[in-house]
Amino acid sequence: MHFPTFRAGWGRALCRLPAFALSLPSLAFGGVDWSVSVYGSASDAQIPVPPNVASCYGDQASGETSVVCGASLGGAAVSGGASAEATYGHLGISTSAVAGSSTERGLANLNSYATAMFSDTLQIDNPIESGVGILTFSLYLARNASLTAQVGDGRTGYSVGSSSATVRANFRSNDGYHSLGQADGMSAQSTSDGVVVQRDSSGDIDGASVPPGAALGYHVFSTQFYFNQPFQISLELIGISGASGDSTAASGSSFLEAMHSLDWAGIQQVSVDGRTVDYSLWSESGTDWNQSFAPVPEPETWALLLAGLAFLGVAGRHRPRREG
């Protein structure tokens, strides 16, 4: 058995980021951060003079956890909200978007965004090893999305309602990048044959397509580091909800409830050329990254994690060493 030891360092103060962007920049000095934004517009072409568009906007950077906005004009209306939270080891987001129109020329669109992230500096020490090591760790991603889309009695081919929900997790270190993603969409359109409803769902792991839902749950990853030298890790969670509606009674709604959605699930092992080695861990935030912040896995999930560890162990034996 190989037992890690942990040494806590001084934590950094909260690092402030600029206003919301779809992908937040790295936290250069460590810390936690979050941003939320909502943009929407409702328009009605039957209103002959400006302003024939009503819009809403909400944007909060660090220090604010939620934002809401709503707008209406004629028979078109939008409403939505976003919230986020971030602590070391856990990121949570929630977004919603509702848009609809009850007039023939009404248009309604709204998008909600939420981003949360943390970054920390680690150092893994071993009195014997001094070169490249492999850090194997687990992440847990979960989300619950609810989509609706409907059309009214508008003209054939003109009445369309749609909604979408996307959640993405990104891991970065000095020498590695991993990602998990799940996207869902729904649309409804009136045609001469009746209402056609389409649903789309996709997932990806490290950029490779996987079956819908496969990117959720527990996943094992690895990244290189140098023993006895500091390196940085960061986790980022992004959620997006979108909805639109046009023509008579066309509408869409999207709710992405993803609180407790991205958790660090602990260090699984530290290895050199496929050999598991002892180590001591230091972190600038004082967080013990050996531990898991995720829910306890089901028995079948443990089996998948063990299979992932076995695969990474074999791959590690064939990984070329990089000279420091």
CSV table of C-alpha atoms in Angstrom, one decimal:
chain,number,residue,atom,x,y,z
A,1,MET,CA,0.0,0.0,0.0
A,2,HIS,CA,1.1,3.5,-0.8
A,3,PHE,CA,-0.1,6.2,1.6
A,4,PRO,CA,0.0,9.9,0.6
A,5,THR,CA,0.7,12.6,3.1
A,6,PHE,CA,-0.6,16.2,2.9
A,7,ARG,CA,0.9,19.5,3.7
A,8,ALA,CA,-1.2,22.6,3.6
A,9,GLY,CA,0.1,26.0,2.4
A,10,TRP,CA,-1.2,29.5,2.8
A,11,GLY,CA,-4.5,30.2,0.9
A,12,ARG,CA,-4.7,33.1,-1.6
A,13,ALA,CA,-7.3,35.8,-1.4
A,14,LEU,CA,-10.2,35.6,-3.9
A,15,CYS,CA,-8.9,36.5,-7.4
A,16,ARG,CA,-11.3,38.9,-9.2
A,17,LEU,CA,-12.0,38.3,-12.9
A,18,PRO,CA,-13.3,40.7,-15.6
A,19,ALA,CA,-16.9,40.6,-16.6
A,20,PHE,CA,-18.5,37.4,-17.9
A,21,ALA,CA,-17.0,35.6,-20.9
A,22,LEU,CA,-18.0,32.2,-22.3
A,23,SER,CA,-14.7,30.8,-21.1
A,24,LEU,CA,-13.0,32.6,-18.2
A,25,PRO,CA,-9.3,33.1,-18.3
A,26,SER,CA,-7.0,31.1,-16.0
A,27,LEU,CA,-6.6,32.3,-12.4
A,28,ALA,CA,-3.0,33.2,-12.5
A,29,PHE,CA,-2.6,33.3,-8.7
A,30,GLY,CA,-5.1,30.7,-7.6
A,31,GLY,CA,-8.6,31.2,-6.2
A,32,VAL,CA,-12.3,30.7,-7.0
A,33,ASP,CA,-14.5,32.7,-9.3
A,34,TRP,CA,-17.8,32.8,-11.1
A,35,SER,CA,-19.8,34.9,-13.5
A,36,VAL,CA,-23.4,34.9,-14.7
A,37,SER,CA,-25.1,36.7,-17.7
A,38,VAL,CA,-28.5,36.8,-19.3
A,39,TYR,CA,-29.4,38.4,-22.7
A,40,GLY,CA,-32.9,38.5,-24.2
A,41,SER,CA,-34.9,40.4,-26.7
A,42,ALA,CA,-38.6,40.6,-27.6
A,43,SER,CA,-39.7,42.3,-30.9
A,44,ASP,CA,-43.0,42.8,-32.7
A,45,ALA,CA,-43.0,43.9,-36.4
A,46,GLN,CA,-46.6,45.0,-36.0
A,47,ILE,CA,-45.5,47.9,-33.9
A,48,PRO,CA,-44.9,50.5,-36.7
A,49,VAL,CA,-42.5,52.9,-35.0
A,50,PRO,CA,-39.4,52.4,-32.9
A,51,PRO,CA,-38.8,51.2,-30.4
A,52,ASN,CA,-40.2,48.0,-31.7
A,53,VAL,CA,-37.7,45.9,-29.8
A,54,ALA,CA,-37.5,45.4,-26.0
A,55,SER,CA,-34.4,43.8,-24.5
A,56,CYS,CA,-33.1,42.8,-21.1
A,57,TYR,CA,-29.5,42.3,-20.0
A,58,GLY,CA,-28.0,41.1,-16.8
A,59,ASP,CA,-24.3,40.6,-16.1
A,60,GLN,CA,-22.5,40.0,-12.8
A,61,ALA,CA,-18.8,39.1,-12.3
A,62,SER,CA,-17.3,37.8,-9.1
A,63,GLY,CA,-19.0,38.6,-5.8
A,64,GLU,CA,-22.5,38.2,-7.2
A,65,THR,CA,-24.0,34.7,-7.5
A,66,SER,CA,-27.2,35.3,-9.5
A,67,VAL,CA,-28.9,37.5,-12.1
A,68,VAL,CA,-32.3,37.6,-13.7
A,69,CYS,CA,-33.9,39.6,-16.6
A,70,GLY,CA,-37.1,39.8,-18.4
A,71,ALA,CA,-38.6,41.8,-21.3
A,72,SER,CA,-41.9,42.0,-23.3
A,73,LEU,CA,-43.2,43.8,-26.3
A,74,GLY,CA,-46.6,43.3,-27.8
A,75,GLY,CA,-47.2,39.6,-27.7
A,76,ALA,CA,-43.5,38.6,-27.4
A,77,ALA,CA,-41.9,38.0,-24.0
A,78,VAL,CA,-38.7,36.6,-22.6
A,79,SER,CA,-37.5,35.8,-19.1
A,80,GLY,CA,-34.5,34.0,-17.7
A,81,GLY,CA,-31.9,33.7,-14.9
A,82,ALA,CA,-28.5,32.3,-14.0
A,83,SER,CA,-26.7,31.5,-10.8
A,84,ALA,CA,-23.3,30.0,-9.9
A,85,GLU,CA,-21.2,29.0,-7.0
A,86,ALA,CA,-17.6,28.0,-6.6
A,87,THR,CA,-15.5,26.5,-3.8
A,88,TYR,CA,-12.3,24.5,-3.9
A,89,GLY,CA,-13.3,21.0,-5.1
A,90,HIS,CA,-16.9,21.9,-6.1
A,91,LEU,CA,-18.5,24.0,-8.9
A,92,GLY,CA,-22.2,24.6,-9.3
A,93,ILE,CA,-24.3,26.4,-11.9
A,94,SER,CA,-28.0,26.9,-12.8
A,95,THR,CA,-29.5,28.6,-15.9
A,96,SER,CA,-33.0,29.1,-17.3
A,97,ALA,CA,-34.5,30.6,-20.4
A,98,VAL,CA,-38.1,31.1,-21.5
A,99,ALA,CA,-39.2,32.8,-24.7
A,100,GLY,CA,-42.5,33.0,-26.6
A,101,SER,CA,-44.7,35.0,-28.9
A,102,SER,CA,-48.4,35.2,-29.4
A,103,THR,CA,-48.4,37.4,-32.4
A,104,GLU,CA,-47.8,36.5,-36.0
A,105,ARG,CA,-44.7,38.7,-36.4
A,106,GLY,CA,-43.4,38.5,-32.8
A,107,LEU,CA,-39.9,37.2,-32.2
A,108,ALA,CA,-38.5,36.3,-28.8
A,109,ASN,CA,-35.0,35.0,-28.0
A,110,LEU,CA,-33.1,34.6,-24.7
A,111,ASN,CA,-29.8,33.1,-23.6
A,112,SER,CA,-28.5,32.5,-20.1
A,113,TYR,CA,-24.9,31.8,-19.2
A,114,ALA,CA,-23.2,30.7,-16.0
A,115,THR,CA,-19.5,30.0,-15.4
A,116,ALA,CA,-17.7,28.9,-12.2
A,117,MET,CA,-14.1,27.9,-11.7
A,118,PHE,CA,-11.2,27.4,-9.2
A,119,SER,CA,-7.5,27.3,-9.6
A,120,ASP,CA,-4.8,26.1,-7.2
A,121,THR,CA,-1.0,25.5,-7.1
A,122,LEU,CA,0.1,22.0,-6.1
A,123,GLN,CA,3.5,20.3,-5.4
A,124,ILE,CA,4.0,16.6,-5.2
A,125,ASP,CA,7.2,15.5,-3.5
A,126,ASN,CA,9.1,12.3,-3.4
A,127,PRO,CA,12.6,11.9,-1.9
A,128,ILE,CA,13.8,9.5,-4.6
A,129,GLU,CA,12.0,10.7,-7.8
A,130,SER,CA,13.0,13.9,-9.4
A,131,GLY,CA,11.7,13.7,-13.0
A,132,VAL,CA,8.3,13.4,-14.6
A,133,GLY,CA,5.4,11.7,-12.8
A,134,ILE,CA,1.8,10.9,-13.7
A,135,LEU,CA,-1.1,12.3,-11.6
A,136,THR,CA,-4.3,10.2,-11.9
A,137,PHE,CA,-7.5,11.8,-10.6
A,138,SER,CA,-11.2,11.6,-11.0
A,139,LEU,CA,-13.9,14.2,-11.9
A,140,TYR,CA,-17.7,13.9,-11.4
A,141,LEU,CA,-20.1,15.7,-13.7
A,142,ALA,CA,-23.9,15.8,-13.3
A,143,ARG,CA,-26.7,17.8,-14.7
A,144,ASN,CA,-30.5,17.8,-15.0
A,145,ALA,CA,-31.9,19.6,-18.1
A,146,SER,CA,-35.5,20.2,-18.9
A,147,LEU,CA,-36.5,21.4,-22.4
A,148,THR,CA,-39.8,22.3,-24.0
A,149,ALA,CA,-40.8,23.5,-27.5
A,150,GLN,CA,-44.2,24.2,-29.0
A,151,VAL,CA,-46.0,25.9,-31.8
A,152,GLY,CA,-49.3,27.6,-32.0
A,153,ASP,CA,-51.8,28.1,-34.9
A,154,GLY,CA,-49.4,30.2,-37.0
A,155,ARG,CA,-49.0,29.8,-40.7
A,156,THR,CA,-47.4,26.6,-42.0
A,157,GLY,CA,-43.6,26.6,-41.8
A,158,TYR,CA,-43.6,29.9,-39.9
A,159,SER,CA,-44.4,28.9,-36.4
A,160,VAL,CA,-41.2,27.7,-34.7
A,161,GLY,CA,-40.3,27.2,-31.1
A,162,SER,CA,-36.9,25.9,-29.8
A,163,SER,CA,-34.8,25.4,-26.7
A,164,SER,CA,-31.3,24.2,-25.9
A,165,ALA,CA,-29.1,23.4,-22.9
A,166,THR,CA,-25.4,22.8,-22.7
A,167,VAL,CA,-23.0,22.0,-19.9
A,168,ARG,CA,-19.2,21.8,-20.2
A,169,ALA,CA,-16.4,21.0,-17.8
A,170,ASN,CA,-12.8,21.9,-18.5
A,171,PHE,CA,-9.6,20.8,-16.6
A,172,ARG,CA,-6.3,22.4,-17.2
A,173,SER,CA,-2.8,21.9,-15.7
A,174,ASN,CA,0.7,23.0,-16.7
A,175,ASP,CA,0.9,20.0,-19.0
A,176,GLY,CA,-2.6,18.8,-19.7
A,177,TYR,CA,-6.2,19.5,-20.7
A,178,HIS,CA,-9.3,17.4,-20.4
A,179,SER,CA,-13.0,18.2,-21.1
A,180,LEU,CA,-16.5,16.8,-20.6
A,181,GLY,CA,-19.5,18.1,-22.5
A,182,GLN,CA,-23.2,17.4,-22.9
A,183,ALA,CA,-25.6,19.3,-25.2
A,184,ASP,CA,-29.3,18.9,-25.7
A,185,GLY,CA,-31.7,20.7,-28.1
A,186,MET,CA,-35.4,20.6,-29.1
A,187,SER,CA,-37.4,22.3,-31.7
A,188,ALA,CA,-41.0,22.3,-32.9
A,189,GLN,CA,-42.2,23.6,-36.3
A,190,SER,CA,-45.7,23.6,-37.9
A,191,THR,CA,-45.8,22.0,-41.4
A,192,SER,CA,-48.5,20.9,-43.9
A,193,ASP,CA,-48.3,17.4,-42.2
A,194,GLY,CA,-48.7,18.8,-38.7
A,195,VAL,CA,-46.2,19.7,-36.0
A,196,VAL,CA,-42.7,18.2,-36.4
A,197,VAL,CA,-40.7,17.9,-33.2
A,198,GLN,CA,-37.0,17.3,-33.3
A,199,ARG,CA,-34.7,16.4,-30.4
A,200,ASP,CA,-30.9,16.3,-30.5
A,201,SER,CA,-28.5,15.2,-27.9
A,202,SER,CA,-24.7,14.8,-28.0
A,203,GLY,CA,-21.7,14.3,-25.7
A,204,ASP,CA,-18.0,14.5,-25.9
A,205,ILE,CA,-14.9,13.5,-23.8
A,206,ASP,CA,-11.7,15.3,-24.6
A,207,GLY,CA,-13.1,16.4,-27.9
A,208,ALA,CA,-14.2,12.9,-29.0
A,209,SER,CA,-17.9,12.2,-29.6
A,210,VAL,CA,-19.5,9.8,-27.1
A,211,PRO,CA,-23.1,8.6,-26.7
A,212,PRO,CA,-25.5,11.1,-25.1
A,213,GLY,CA,-25.1,11.0,-21.3
A,214,ALA,CA,-21.7,9.2,-21.4
A,215,ALA,CA,-19.8,12.3,-20.4
A,216,LEU,CA,-21.8,12.5,-17.2
A,217,GLY,CA,-20.9,10.7,-14.0
A,218,TYR,CA,-17.4,9.7,-12.8
A,219,HIS,CA,-14.3,9.8,-15.1
A,220,VAL,CA,-10.7,9.1,-14.6
A,221,PHE,CA,-8.0,11.3,-16.2
A,222,SER,CA,-4.2,11.8,-15.9
A,223,THR,CA,-1.8,14.6,-16.4
A,224,GLN,CA,2.0,14.9,-16.2
A,225,PHE,CA,3.9,16.9,-13.6
A,226,TYR,CA,7.5,17.2,-12.3
A,227,PHE,CA,8.2,15.9,-8.8
A,228,ASN,CA,9.3,18.5,-6.2
A,229,GLN,CA,8.2,21.4,-8.4
A,230,PRO,CA,5.0,23.5,-8.2
A,231,PHE,CA,2.3,23.2,-10.9
A,232,GLN,CA,-1.1,24.6,-11.4
A,233,ILE,CA,-4.5,22.9,-11.9
A,234,SER,CA,-7.9,24.6,-12.6
A,235,LEU,CA,-11.4,23.4,-13.1
A,236,GLU,CA,-14.1,25.3,-15.0
A,237,LEU,CA,-17.8,24.7,-15.4
A,238,ILE,CA,-19.9,26.4,-18.1
A,239,GLY,CA,-23.7,26.2,-18.5
A,240,ILE,CA,-25.9,27.7,-21.2
A,241,SER,CA,-29.7,27.8,-21.7
A,242,GLY,CA,-31.3,29.1,-24.8
A,243,ALA,CA,-35.0,29.6,-25.9
A,244,SER,CA,-36.8,31.2,-28.8
A,245,GLY,CA,-40.3,31.5,-30.1
A,246,ASP,CA,-41.9,33.2,-33.1
A,247,SER,CA,-45.3,33.4,-34.8
A,248,THR,CA,-48.6,32.7,-33.0
A,249,ALA,CA,-48.1,31.0,-29.6
A,250,ALA,CA,-44.7,29.6,-30.5
A,251,SER,CA,-42.5,29.2,-27.5
A,252,GLY,CA,-39.5,27.4,-26.0
A,253,SER,CA,-38.1,26.9,-22.5
A,254,SER,CA,-34.9,25.6,-21.2
A,255,PHE,CA,-33.9,24.8,-17.6
A,256,LEU,CA,-30.4,23.6,-16.7
A,257,GLU,CA,-30.3,22.7,-13.0
A,258,ALA,CA,-26.7,21.8,-12.5
A,259,MET,CA,-25.9,22.7,-8.9
A,260,HIS,CA,-23.4,20.2,-7.4
A,261,SER,CA,-22.6,19.5,-11.0
A,262,LEU,CA,-18.8,19.4,-11.2
A,263,ASP,CA,-16.8,17.9,-8.3
A,264,TRP,CA,-13.1,16.9,-7.8
A,265,ALA,CA,-13.3,13.2,-7.0
A,266,GLY,CA,-9.9,12.7,-5.5
A,267,ILE,CA,-6.4,11.7,-6.5
A,268,GLN,CA,-6.4,8.0,-7.5
A,269,GLN,CA,-2.6,7.5,-7.7
A,270,VAL,CA,0.8,9.0,-8.5
A,271,SER,CA,3.0,6.9,-10.7
A,272,VAL,CA,6.3,6.7,-12.6
A,273,ASP,CA,6.6,4.5,-15.7
A,274,GLY,CA,3.5,2.6,-14.5
A,275,ARG,CA,4.8,2.1,-10.9
A,276,THR,CA,2.6,3.6,-8.1
A,277,VAL,CA,4.8,5.6,-5.8
A,278,ASP,CA,4.5,7.2,-2.4
A,279,TYR,CA,4.2,11.0,-2.3
A,280,SER,CA,3.5,14.0,-0.1
A,281,LEU,CA,1.2,16.7,-1.4
A,282,TRP,CA,1.3,20.5,-0.8
A,283,SER,CA,-1.4,22.9,-2.0
A,284,GLU,CA,-1.3,26.7,-1.9
A,285,SER,CA,-5.0,26.9,-1.0
A,286,GLY,CA,-4.7,24.4,1.9
A,287,THR,CA,-7.0,22.0,0.2
A,288,ASP,CA,-6.3,18.3,0.5
A,289,TRP,CA,-6.8,17.1,-3.1
A,290,ASN,CA,-6.4,13.5,-2.1
A,291,GLN,CA,-9.9,13.6,-0.9
A,292,SER,CA,-13.1,13.4,-3.0
A,293,PHE,CA,-15.8,16.2,-2.9
A,294,ALA,CA,-18.2,14.1,-5.0
A,295,PRO,CA,-21.1,11.9,-4.0
A,296,VAL,CA,-20.2,8.3,-3.1
A,297,PRO,CA,-20.2,6.2,-6.3
A,298,GLU,CA,-22.5,3.2,-6.9
A,299,PRO,CA,-20.9,-0.2,-7.0
A,300,GLU,CA,-21.1,-0.3,-10.8
A,301,THR,CA,-19.4,3.1,-11.0
A,302,TRP,CA,-16.5,1.8,-8.9
A,303,ALA,CA,-16.0,-1.0,-11.4
A,304,LEU,CA,-15.7,1.6,-14.2
A,305,LEU,CA,-13.2,3.6,-12.2
A,306,LEU,CA,-11.1,0.6,-11.6
A,307,ALA,CA,-11.2,-0.3,-15.3
A,308,GLY,CA,-10.1,3.3,-16.1
A,309,LEU,CA,-7.2,3.0,-13.6
A,310,ALA,CA,-6.1,-0.2,-15.2
A,311,PHE,CA,-6.1,1.3,-18.6
A,312,LEU,CA,-4.1,4.4,-17.5
A,313,GLY,CA,-1.6,2.1,-15.8
A,314,VAL,CA,-0.9,0.2,-19.0
A,315,ALA,CA,-0.8,3.5,-21.0
A,316,GLY,CA,1.7,5.0,-18.5
A,317,ARG,CA,4.2,2.2,-19.1
A,318,HIS,CA,4.3,3.3,-22.8
A,319,ARG,CA,4.3,7.0,-22.2
A,320,PRO,CA,7.6,8.6,-23.3
A,321,ARG,CA,9.5,10.4,-20.5
A,322,ARG,CA,10.1,14.1,-21.0
A,323,GLU,CA,13.4,15.5,-19.8
A,324,GLY,CA,13.2,18.3,-17.3
